[in-house]
Short mmCIF file of C-alpha atoms and ligand atoms in Angstrom, two decimals:
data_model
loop_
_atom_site.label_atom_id
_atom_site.label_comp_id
_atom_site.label_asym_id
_atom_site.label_seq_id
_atom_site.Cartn_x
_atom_site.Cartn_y
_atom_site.Cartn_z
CA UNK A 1 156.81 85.67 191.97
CA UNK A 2 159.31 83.54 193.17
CA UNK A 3 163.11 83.92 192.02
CA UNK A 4 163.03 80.31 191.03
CA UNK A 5 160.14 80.96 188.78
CA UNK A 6 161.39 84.24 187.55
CA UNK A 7 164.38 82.84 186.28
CA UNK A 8 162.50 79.59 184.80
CA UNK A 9 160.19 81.91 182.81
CA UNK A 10 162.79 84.14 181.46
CA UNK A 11 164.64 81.51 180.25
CA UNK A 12 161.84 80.05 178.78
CA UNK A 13 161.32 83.69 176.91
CA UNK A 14 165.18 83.13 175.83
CA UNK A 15 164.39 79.73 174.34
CA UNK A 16 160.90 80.95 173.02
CA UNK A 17 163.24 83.79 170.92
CA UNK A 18 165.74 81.12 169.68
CA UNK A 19 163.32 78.76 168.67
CA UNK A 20 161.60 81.45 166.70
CA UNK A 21 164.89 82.75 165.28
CA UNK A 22 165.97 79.39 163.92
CA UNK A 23 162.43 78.97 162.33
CA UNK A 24 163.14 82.13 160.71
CA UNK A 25 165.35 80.81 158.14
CA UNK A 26 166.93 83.26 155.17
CA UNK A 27 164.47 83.15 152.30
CA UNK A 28 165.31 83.95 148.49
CA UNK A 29 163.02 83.32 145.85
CA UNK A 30 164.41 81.25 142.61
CA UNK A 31 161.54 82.01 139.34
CA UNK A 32 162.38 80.24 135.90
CA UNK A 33 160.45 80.46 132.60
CA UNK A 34 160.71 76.92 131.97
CA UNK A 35 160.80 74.91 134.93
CA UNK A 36 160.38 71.60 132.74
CA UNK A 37 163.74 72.40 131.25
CA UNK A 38 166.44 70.44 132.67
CA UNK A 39 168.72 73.49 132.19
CA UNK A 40 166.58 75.18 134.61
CA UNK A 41 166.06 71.80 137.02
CA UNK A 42 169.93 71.95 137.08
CA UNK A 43 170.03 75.72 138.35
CA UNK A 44 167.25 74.75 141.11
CA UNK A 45 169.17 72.10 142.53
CA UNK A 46 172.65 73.65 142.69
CA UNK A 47 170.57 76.95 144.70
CA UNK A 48 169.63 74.49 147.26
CA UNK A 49 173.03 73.21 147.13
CA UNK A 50 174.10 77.24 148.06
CA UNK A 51 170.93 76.71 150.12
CA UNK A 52 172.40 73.83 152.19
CA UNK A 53 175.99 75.05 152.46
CA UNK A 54 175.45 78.70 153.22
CA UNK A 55 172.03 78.45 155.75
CA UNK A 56 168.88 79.60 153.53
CA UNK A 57 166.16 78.85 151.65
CA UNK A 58 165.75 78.75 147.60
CA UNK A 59 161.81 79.34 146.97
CA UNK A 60 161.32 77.89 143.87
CA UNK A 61 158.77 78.92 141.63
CA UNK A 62 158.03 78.01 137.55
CA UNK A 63 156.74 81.64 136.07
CA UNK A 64 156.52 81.03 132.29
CA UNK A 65 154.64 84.26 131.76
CA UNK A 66 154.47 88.00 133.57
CA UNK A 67 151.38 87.30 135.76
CA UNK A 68 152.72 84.27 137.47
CA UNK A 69 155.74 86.42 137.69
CA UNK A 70 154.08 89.61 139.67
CA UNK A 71 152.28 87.01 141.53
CA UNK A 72 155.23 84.82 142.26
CA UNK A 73 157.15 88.00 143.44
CA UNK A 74 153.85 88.78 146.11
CA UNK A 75 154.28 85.47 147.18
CA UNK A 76 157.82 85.59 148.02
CA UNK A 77 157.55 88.70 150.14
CA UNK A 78 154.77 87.25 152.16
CA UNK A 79 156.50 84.80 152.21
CA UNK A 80 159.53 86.41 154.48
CA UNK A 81 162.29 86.22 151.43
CA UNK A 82 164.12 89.26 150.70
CA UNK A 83 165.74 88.49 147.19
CA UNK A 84 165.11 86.63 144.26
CA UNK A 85 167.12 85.53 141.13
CA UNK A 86 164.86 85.46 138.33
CA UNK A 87 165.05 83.97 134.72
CA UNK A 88 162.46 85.91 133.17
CA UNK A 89 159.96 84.61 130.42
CA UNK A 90 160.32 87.77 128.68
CA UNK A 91 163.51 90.33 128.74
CA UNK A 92 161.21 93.50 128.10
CA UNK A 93 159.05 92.46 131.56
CA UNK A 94 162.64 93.58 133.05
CA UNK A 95 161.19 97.55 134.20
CA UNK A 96 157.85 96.11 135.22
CA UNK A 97 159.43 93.48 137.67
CA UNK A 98 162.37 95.76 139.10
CA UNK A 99 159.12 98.14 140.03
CA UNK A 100 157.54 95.27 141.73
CA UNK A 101 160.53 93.95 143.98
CA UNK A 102 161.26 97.64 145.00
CA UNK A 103 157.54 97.99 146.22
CA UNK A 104 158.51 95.22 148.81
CA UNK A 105 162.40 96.02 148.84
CA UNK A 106 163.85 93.12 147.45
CA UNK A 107 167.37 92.90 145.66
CA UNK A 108 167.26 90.93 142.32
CA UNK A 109 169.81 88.94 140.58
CA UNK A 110 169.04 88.02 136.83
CA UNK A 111 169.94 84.49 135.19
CA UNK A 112 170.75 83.22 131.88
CA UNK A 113 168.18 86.08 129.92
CA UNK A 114 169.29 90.08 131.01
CA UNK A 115 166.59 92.52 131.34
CA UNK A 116 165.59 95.53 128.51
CA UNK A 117 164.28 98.62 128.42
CA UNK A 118 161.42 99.67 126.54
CA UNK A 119 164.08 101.22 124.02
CA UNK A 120 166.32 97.62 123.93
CA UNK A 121 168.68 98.96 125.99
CA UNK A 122 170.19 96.42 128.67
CA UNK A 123 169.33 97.11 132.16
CA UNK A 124 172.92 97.09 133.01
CA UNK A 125 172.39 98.17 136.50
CA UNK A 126 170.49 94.95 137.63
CA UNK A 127 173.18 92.10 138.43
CA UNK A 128 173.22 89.45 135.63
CA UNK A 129 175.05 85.95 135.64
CA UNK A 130 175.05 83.94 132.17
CA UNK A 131 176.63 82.36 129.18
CA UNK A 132 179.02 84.18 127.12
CA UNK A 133 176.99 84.02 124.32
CA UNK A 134 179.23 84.80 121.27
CA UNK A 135 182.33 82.39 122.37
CA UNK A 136 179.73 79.35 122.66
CA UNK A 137 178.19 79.79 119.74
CA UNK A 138 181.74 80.46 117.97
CA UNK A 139 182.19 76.68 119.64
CA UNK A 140 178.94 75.33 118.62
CA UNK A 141 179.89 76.56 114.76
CA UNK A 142 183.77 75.18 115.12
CA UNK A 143 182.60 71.68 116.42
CA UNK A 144 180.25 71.53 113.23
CA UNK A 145 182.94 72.17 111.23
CA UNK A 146 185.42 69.83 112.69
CA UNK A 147 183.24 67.35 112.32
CA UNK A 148 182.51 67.86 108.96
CA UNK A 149 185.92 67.66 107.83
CA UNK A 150 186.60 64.92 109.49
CA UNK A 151 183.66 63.06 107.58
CA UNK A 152 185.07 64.92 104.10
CA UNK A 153 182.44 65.88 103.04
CA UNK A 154 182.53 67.64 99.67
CA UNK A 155 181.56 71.80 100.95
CA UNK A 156 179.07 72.52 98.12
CA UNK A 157 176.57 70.03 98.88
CA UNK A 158 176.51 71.47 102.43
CA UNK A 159 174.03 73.62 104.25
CA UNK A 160 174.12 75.02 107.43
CA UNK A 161 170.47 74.93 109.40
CA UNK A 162 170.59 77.29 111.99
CA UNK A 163 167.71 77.18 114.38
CA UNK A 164 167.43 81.00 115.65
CA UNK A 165 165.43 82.70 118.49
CA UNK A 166 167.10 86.43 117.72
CA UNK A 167 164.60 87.84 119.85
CA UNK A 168 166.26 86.95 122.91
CA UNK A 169 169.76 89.10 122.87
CA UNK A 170 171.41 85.74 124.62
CA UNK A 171 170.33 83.24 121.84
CA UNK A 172 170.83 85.49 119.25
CA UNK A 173 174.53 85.97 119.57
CA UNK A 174 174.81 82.46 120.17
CA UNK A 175 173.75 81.55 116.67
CA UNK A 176 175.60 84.85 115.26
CA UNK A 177 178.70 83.48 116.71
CA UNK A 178 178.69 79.93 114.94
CA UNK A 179 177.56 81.26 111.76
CA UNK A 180 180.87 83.55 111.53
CA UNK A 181 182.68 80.58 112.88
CA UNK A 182 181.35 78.50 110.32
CA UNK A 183 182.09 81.16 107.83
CA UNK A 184 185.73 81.79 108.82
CA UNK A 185 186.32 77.81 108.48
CA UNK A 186 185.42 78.17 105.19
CA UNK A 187 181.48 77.92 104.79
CA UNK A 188 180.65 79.95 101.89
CA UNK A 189 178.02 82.44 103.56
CA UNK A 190 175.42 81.62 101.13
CA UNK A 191 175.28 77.95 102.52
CA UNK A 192 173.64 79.13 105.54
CA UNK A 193 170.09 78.91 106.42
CA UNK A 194 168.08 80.38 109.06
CA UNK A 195 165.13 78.89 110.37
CA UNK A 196 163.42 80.97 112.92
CA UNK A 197 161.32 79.39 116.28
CA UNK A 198 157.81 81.31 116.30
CA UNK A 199 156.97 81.24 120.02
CA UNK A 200 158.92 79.40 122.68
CA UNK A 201 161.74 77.74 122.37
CA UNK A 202 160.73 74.38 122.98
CA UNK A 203 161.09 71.11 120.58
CA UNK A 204 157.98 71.09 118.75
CA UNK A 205 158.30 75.06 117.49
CA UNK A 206 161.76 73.83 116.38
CA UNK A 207 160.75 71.00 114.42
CA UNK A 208 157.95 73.34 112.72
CA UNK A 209 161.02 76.14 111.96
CA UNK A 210 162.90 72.81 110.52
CA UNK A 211 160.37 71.99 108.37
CA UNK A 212 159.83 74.86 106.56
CA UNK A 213 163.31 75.07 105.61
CA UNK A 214 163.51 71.27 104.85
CA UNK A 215 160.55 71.88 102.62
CA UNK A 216 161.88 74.63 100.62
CA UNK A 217 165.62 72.90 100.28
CA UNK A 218 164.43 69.15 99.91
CA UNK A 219 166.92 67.70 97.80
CA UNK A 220 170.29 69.19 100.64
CA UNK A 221 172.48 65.89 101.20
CA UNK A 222 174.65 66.73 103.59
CA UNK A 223 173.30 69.01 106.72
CA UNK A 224 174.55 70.92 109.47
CA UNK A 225 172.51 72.06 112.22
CA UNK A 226 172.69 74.33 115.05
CA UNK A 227 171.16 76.44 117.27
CA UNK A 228 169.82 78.27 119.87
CA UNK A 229 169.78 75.73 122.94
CA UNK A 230 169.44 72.07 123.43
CA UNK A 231 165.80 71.73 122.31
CA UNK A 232 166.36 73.98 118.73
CA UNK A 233 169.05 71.57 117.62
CA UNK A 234 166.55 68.63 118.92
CA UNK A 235 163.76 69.70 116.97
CA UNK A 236 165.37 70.05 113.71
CA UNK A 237 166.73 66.24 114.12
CA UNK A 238 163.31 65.23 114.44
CA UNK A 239 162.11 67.18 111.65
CA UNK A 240 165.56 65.65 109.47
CA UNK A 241 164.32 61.82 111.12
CA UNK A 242 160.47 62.95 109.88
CA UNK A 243 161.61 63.38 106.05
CA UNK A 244 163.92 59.83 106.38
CA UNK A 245 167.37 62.10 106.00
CA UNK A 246 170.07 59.41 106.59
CA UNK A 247 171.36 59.97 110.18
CA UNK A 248 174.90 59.90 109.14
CA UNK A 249 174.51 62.46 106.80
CA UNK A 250 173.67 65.09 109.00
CA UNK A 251 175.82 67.10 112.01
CA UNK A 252 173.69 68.82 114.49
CA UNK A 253 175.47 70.78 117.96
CA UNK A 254 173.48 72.08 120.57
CA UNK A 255 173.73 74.30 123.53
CA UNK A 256 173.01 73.77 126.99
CA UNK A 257 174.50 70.31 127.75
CA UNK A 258 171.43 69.62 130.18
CA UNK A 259 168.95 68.87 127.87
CA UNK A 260 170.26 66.49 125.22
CA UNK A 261 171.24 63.62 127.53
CA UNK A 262 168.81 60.98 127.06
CA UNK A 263 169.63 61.55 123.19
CA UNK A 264 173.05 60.95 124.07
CA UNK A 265 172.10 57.81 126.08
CA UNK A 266 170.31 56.21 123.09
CA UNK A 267 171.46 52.84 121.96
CA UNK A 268 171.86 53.71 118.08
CA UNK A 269 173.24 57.04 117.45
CA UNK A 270 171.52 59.58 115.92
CA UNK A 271 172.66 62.84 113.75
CA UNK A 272 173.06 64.77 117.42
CA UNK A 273 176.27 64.77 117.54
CA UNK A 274 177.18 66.74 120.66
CA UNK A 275 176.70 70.37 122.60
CA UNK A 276 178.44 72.99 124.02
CA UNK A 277 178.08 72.09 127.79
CA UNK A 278 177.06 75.51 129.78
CA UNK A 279 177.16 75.61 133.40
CA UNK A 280 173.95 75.70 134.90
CA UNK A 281 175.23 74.13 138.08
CA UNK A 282 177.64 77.02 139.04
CA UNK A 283 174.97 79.84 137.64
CA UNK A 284 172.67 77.99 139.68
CA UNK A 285 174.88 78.19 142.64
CA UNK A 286 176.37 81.84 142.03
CA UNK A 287 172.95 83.59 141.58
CA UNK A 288 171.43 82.19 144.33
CA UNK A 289 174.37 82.73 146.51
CA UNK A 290 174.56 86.23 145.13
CA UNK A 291 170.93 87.17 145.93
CA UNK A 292 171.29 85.39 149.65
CA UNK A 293 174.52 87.57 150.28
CA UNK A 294 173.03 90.79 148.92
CA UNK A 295 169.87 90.65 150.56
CA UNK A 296 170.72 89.18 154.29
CA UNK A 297 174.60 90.27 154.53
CA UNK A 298 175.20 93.30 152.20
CA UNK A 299 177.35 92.39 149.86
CA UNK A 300 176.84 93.72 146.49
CA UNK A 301 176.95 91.33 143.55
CA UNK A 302 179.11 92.25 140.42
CA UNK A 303 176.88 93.50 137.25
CA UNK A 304 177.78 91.04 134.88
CA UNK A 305 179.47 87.67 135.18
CA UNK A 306 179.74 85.34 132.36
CA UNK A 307 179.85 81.48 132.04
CA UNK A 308 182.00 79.40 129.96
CA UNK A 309 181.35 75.88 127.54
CA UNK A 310 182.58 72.78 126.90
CA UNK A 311 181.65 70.33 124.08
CA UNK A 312 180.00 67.12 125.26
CA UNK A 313 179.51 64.23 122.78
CA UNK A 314 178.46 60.70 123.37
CA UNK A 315 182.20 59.64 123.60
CA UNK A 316 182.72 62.26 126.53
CA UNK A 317 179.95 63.35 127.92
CA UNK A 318 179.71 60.97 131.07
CA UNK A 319 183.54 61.92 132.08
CA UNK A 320 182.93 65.71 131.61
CA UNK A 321 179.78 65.52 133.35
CA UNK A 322 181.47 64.24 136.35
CA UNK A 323 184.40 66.42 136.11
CA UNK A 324 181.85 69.38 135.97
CA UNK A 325 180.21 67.89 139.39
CA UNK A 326 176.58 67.65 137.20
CA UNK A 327 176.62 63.90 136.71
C1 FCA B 1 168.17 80.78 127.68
C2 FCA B 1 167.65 79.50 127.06
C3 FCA B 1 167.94 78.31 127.94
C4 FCA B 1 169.41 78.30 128.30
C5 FCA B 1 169.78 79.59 128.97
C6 FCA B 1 171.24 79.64 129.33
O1 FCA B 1 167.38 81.10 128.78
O2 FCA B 1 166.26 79.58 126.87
O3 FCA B 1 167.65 77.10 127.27
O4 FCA B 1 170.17 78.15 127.13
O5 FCA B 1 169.51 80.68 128.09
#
């Protein structure tokens, strides 16, 4: 062979190599429960931001039960990924999926809901990035009350509707949180009313929770509502719009910040007043660049890292939007 062709070929082998290397791109995988949830679009977008700035890949893939999960997991290894961050459609799945990413050796980072064990425990070993439950809540239950003393309305002929989910740790000492808020502003506790979401947390099983408490308290003038996320709150406003309660004479707070914009954005206000803004942008970010980090450089990811709120109404909530880089 001559040299001239010896040297073409092997550098033809050279580029062969870096063209296959550069196709090989970092892979992690990115699973949510609820991928029609804006909260969750929000996190998906801000991973490919980490994505885009940092040189890998955010598979994204909607698992809203434990198959699609196991299967989704398969498909990432085969796939060529070698973490995910996962926001799992249920908590107590947590031992059943860790077993699954060890079979093909991938690290996991958990979002917004933390793993259990069989016993309740929290799988405190598994890195976990999400809302500081308690203080939002506290925040959901103090903007209530502001705004109810601002509209002076006389305490006795108020109830407080909270919208619960208790099975999920997360959303269960959210709405804990506001109702000894609430309390310690003065709500006598008796004025508080739970209304539990059978199933998922979505707007329809909200407004069905609402309604049986609006049935069994029908004659209630002056309401406050909170809840569990966005959607709870929304629910129960539809249930309070279904019975003709007079908009003004209602207060309802929400969490999440993602999902209540277009009721924001309506012409004619309605009894949503606001929510406690949660950062799904910078969860979105962190976890994924947490998983990429772990999995391609080494770098272990702290255990548990919590996110902060900030109440939006419809006087703020284009300005803090923008401040908060999620407009
Ligand atoms: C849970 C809720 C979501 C969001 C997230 C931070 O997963 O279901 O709506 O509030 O916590």
């Amino acid at each position: 062979m001559s040299k001239i062709r010896l040297i073409a070929l092997s550098l033809l082998a050279v580029f062969a190599v870096a063209v296959a290397m550069a196709g090989e791109k970092p892979k992690i995988g990115f699973l949510v429960k609820q991928p029609e949830e804006p909260w969750f679009q929000v996190e998906w977008k801000f991973a490919d931001k980490a994505g885009e700035d940092l040189g890998f890949e955010a598979i994204k893939i909607g698992t809203p039960d434990g198959e699609k999960v196991l299967s989704a997991i398969d498909n990432i290894a085969a796939n060529g990924a070698k973490g995910f961050v996962i926001c799992t459609p249920d908590v107590r799945l947590g031992p059943g999926i860790m077993a699954r990413a060890r079979s093909h050796d991938l690290k996991v980072v958990t979002v917004d809901d933390r793993f259990i064990r069989a016993d309740g425990s929290y799988m405190e070993e598994v890195p976990y990035v999400g809302m500081s439950a308690t203080n939002i809540g506290r925040q959901m239950g103090e903007a209530l009350m502001d705004e109810m003393k601002r509209r002076d309305w006389p305490i006795d002929e108020v109830r407080f509707m909270v919208i619960t989910y208790e099975e999920l740790d997360t959303t269960r000492e959210r709405t804990d949180g506001a109702i000894a808020k609430a309390i310690e502003m003065g709500l006598p506790e008796d004025q508080v009313i739970k209304a539990p979401i059978i199933g998922m947390m979505e707007i329809p099983t909200s407004i069905n929770a609402a309604n049986v408490v609006l049935t069994r308290y029908p004659d209630v003038k002056y309401w406050l509502i909170g809840g569990s996320n966005d959607n709870s709150v929304l629910g129960a406003v539809r249930a309070l719009e279904g019975k003709n309660h007079p908009v003004e004479n209602a207060i309802a707070v929400g969490i999440n910040g993602t999902d209540c914009i277009p009721e924001l954005e309506k012409p004619n206000p309605t009894s949503f007043y606001g929510s406690i803004l949660g950062l799904a942008g910078v969860e979105g970010y962190k976890t994924a660049e947490m998983a990429y980090k772990w999995a391609y450089l080494g770098e272990e990811p702290p255990l548990d890292t919590r996110t902060v709120g900030r109440l939006i109404t419809r006087e703020n909530f284009r300005q803090v939007l923008k401040e908060e880089g999620m407009d």
